[in-house]
Amino acid sequence: MTAQAADPEKALPEGFQIDLSIEAGDWPEEAALERLCTRAIGSALSVGKLEVFPGSEVSLLFTDDASIRELNRRWREKDKPTNVLSFPASDPECETYGPMLGDIVLASETVHREADELAIEFADHLTHLIVHGILHLFDYDHQEEDEAEAMEQLERTILARLDIADPYQDRPLLADEN
């Protein structure tokens, strides 16, 4: 187990690795994405008190709506694009996760469209979705209303630490439709 740093900007545990790939879509430069991912993931781990094995790794794939639609159809039987998908690799029964946490996939067109519709900064929305994706890797979910409320509250707390406005102020996270 690794202690988390107090500063969310530097909160990645020692040896923690982010495997970042840009496959398709209109994304910021890789270095900017790395900084954003480090900040979002570090804050989620620190504020959420999420325990990981030393040297743990998470994979982030930045792609487009066509690719994420195929993944969503294949793994969730939903034939439509979505903003973020998470594929956990750790056993949810364990108290400490890792060393491979899992994969997070994000869709460019959907993330851009949602940021525009919500009239929020793209980087803030992307940060929120990365935090959301990380929490899914740690067995947080929103299948039921009580789970959605708990996940939403933790996201609010993490994002507030990063000076990002409450993304649920005008729209609560709803339990997933089956």
XYZ file of C-alpha atoms in Angstrom:
178
model
C 0.000 0.000 0.000
C 1.173 3.476 -0.809
C 0.468 6.675 1.064
C -0.973 9.476 -1.033
C 0.536 12.958 -1.183
C -1.567 15.849 0.138
C -1.258 17.949 -3.044
C -3.620 16.556 -5.710
C -1.238 17.787 -8.415
C 1.468 15.417 -7.109
C -0.663 12.659 -5.647
C 0.343 9.721 -7.836
C 1.826 6.939 -5.748
C 5.471 6.073 -6.257
C 5.973 4.108 -9.457
C 2.379 4.610 -10.613
C 2.161 4.444 -14.398
C -0.321 5.956 -16.812
C -0.313 4.264 -20.209
C -1.845 6.863 -22.512
C -2.735 6.238 -26.171
C -4.364 8.574 -28.672
C -6.060 6.430 -31.302
C -8.454 8.845 -33.019
C -10.380 12.050 -32.482
C -9.656 15.673 -31.721
C -7.659 15.604 -28.490
C -5.129 17.988 -26.928
C -1.428 17.262 -27.400
C -0.168 14.156 -25.596
C 1.844 16.139 -23.027
C -1.256 18.174 -22.094
C -3.309 14.981 -21.787
C -0.637 13.441 -19.563
C -0.744 16.444 -17.219
C -4.546 16.391 -17.124
C -4.634 12.625 -16.479
C -1.986 12.843 -13.765
C -3.897 15.622 -12.030
C -7.291 13.860 -12.285
C -6.044 10.421 -11.282
C -3.809 11.777 -8.528
C -6.669 13.704 -7.028
C -9.049 10.729 -7.256
C -6.545 8.454 -5.505
C -5.679 11.005 -2.841
C -9.089 12.481 -2.046
C -10.875 9.153 -2.448
C -8.272 7.406 -0.268
C -8.040 4.724 -2.937
C -5.340 2.175 -2.120
C -3.164 0.749 -4.890
C -0.221 -1.612 -5.002
C 3.147 0.048 -5.620
C 3.895 0.252 -9.335
C 0.226 0.058 -10.320
C -0.842 1.041 -13.821
C -3.907 2.367 -15.601
C -4.418 2.545 -19.352
C -6.266 5.423 -21.012
C -7.330 5.254 -24.647
C -8.421 8.479 -26.322
C -10.506 7.604 -29.367
C -13.587 8.643 -31.334
C -17.310 7.922 -31.226
C -17.119 5.130 -33.816
C -14.607 3.146 -31.762
C -16.325 3.634 -28.427
C -19.692 2.797 -30.003
C -18.277 -0.585 -31.037
C -16.902 -1.200 -27.533
C -20.190 -0.131 -25.967
C -22.112 -2.463 -28.274
C -19.769 -5.365 -27.674
C -19.382 -5.109 -23.899
C -22.580 -3.394 -22.750
C -24.980 -4.307 -25.560
C -25.689 -0.614 -26.154
C -25.286 0.304 -29.817
C -24.424 3.965 -29.337
C -21.414 6.061 -28.454
C -20.852 7.128 -24.870
C -18.425 9.545 -23.237
C -16.338 7.113 -21.153
C -16.054 3.376 -20.611
C -14.093 1.660 -17.859
C -12.843 -1.907 -17.853
C -11.643 -2.895 -14.353
C -8.804 -5.401 -14.057
C -8.674 -5.752 -10.270
C -10.751 -7.996 -8.056
C -13.457 -5.842 -6.428
C -13.244 -8.026 -3.305
C -9.687 -6.826 -2.569
C -9.027 -3.821 -0.344
C -6.013 -2.789 -2.428
C -6.226 -2.606 -6.203
C -3.575 -3.319 -8.824
C -1.063 -3.759 -10.082
C -3.111 -3.395 -13.296
C -6.120 -1.240 -12.460
C -7.772 -1.465 -15.866
C -8.597 0.541 -18.965
C -10.463 3.801 -19.478
C -11.669 4.726 -22.968
C -12.926 8.195 -23.904
C -14.731 9.379 -27.069
C -13.707 12.701 -28.571
C -16.906 13.810 -30.288
C -19.115 12.963 -27.322
C -16.836 14.653 -24.787
C -16.614 17.807 -26.947
C -20.375 17.862 -27.580
C -21.212 17.441 -23.887
C -18.802 20.200 -22.851
C -20.410 22.519 -25.418
C -23.952 21.581 -24.360
C -23.092 22.090 -20.691
C -21.207 25.316 -21.465
C -18.162 24.166 -19.480
C -14.477 24.054 -20.286
C -13.458 20.978 -22.252
C -10.551 20.282 -19.860
C -12.884 20.416 -16.846
C -15.333 17.983 -18.444
C -12.522 15.649 -19.513
C -11.060 15.759 -15.995
C -14.468 14.855 -14.575
C -14.820 11.898 -16.961
C -11.348 10.605 -16.086
C -12.218 10.824 -12.383
C -15.503 9.049 -13.133
C -13.638 6.341 -15.059
C -11.081 5.824 -12.289
C -13.830 5.433 -9.699
C -15.395 2.708 -11.837
C -12.048 0.874 -11.752
C -12.339 0.930 -7.956
C -15.787 -0.659 -8.029
C -17.805 2.541 -7.705
C -20.953 2.336 -9.780
C -24.256 3.997 -10.509
C -26.499 1.012 -11.206
C -28.718 1.856 -8.237
C -29.765 5.252 -6.910
C -27.816 4.942 -3.634
C -24.657 3.926 -5.557
C -25.142 6.866 -7.924
C -25.465 9.292 -4.997
C -22.303 7.977 -3.310
C -20.299 8.111 -6.543
C -21.610 11.594 -7.357
C -20.654 12.925 -3.921
C -17.122 11.556 -4.172
C -16.733 13.022 -7.674
C -17.904 16.417 -6.373
C -15.359 16.283 -3.555
C -12.494 15.283 -5.860
C -13.355 17.934 -8.462
C -13.771 20.654 -5.811
C -10.203 19.898 -4.703
C -9.169 20.653 -8.285
C -11.224 23.882 -8.370
C -13.667 22.416 -10.882
C -17.326 23.366 -10.497
C -19.874 20.777 -9.416
C -20.823 18.910 -12.615
C -24.045 17.662 -11.008
C -25.346 20.999 -9.778
C -28.053 21.102 -12.438
C -28.112 17.426 -13.427
C -27.651 14.549 -10.970
C -25.954 11.306 -11.967
C -28.753 8.888 -12.691
C -28.715 5.190 -12.109
C -27.902 3.311 -15.328
C -30.765 2.213 -17.487
C -30.807 -1.557 -17.965
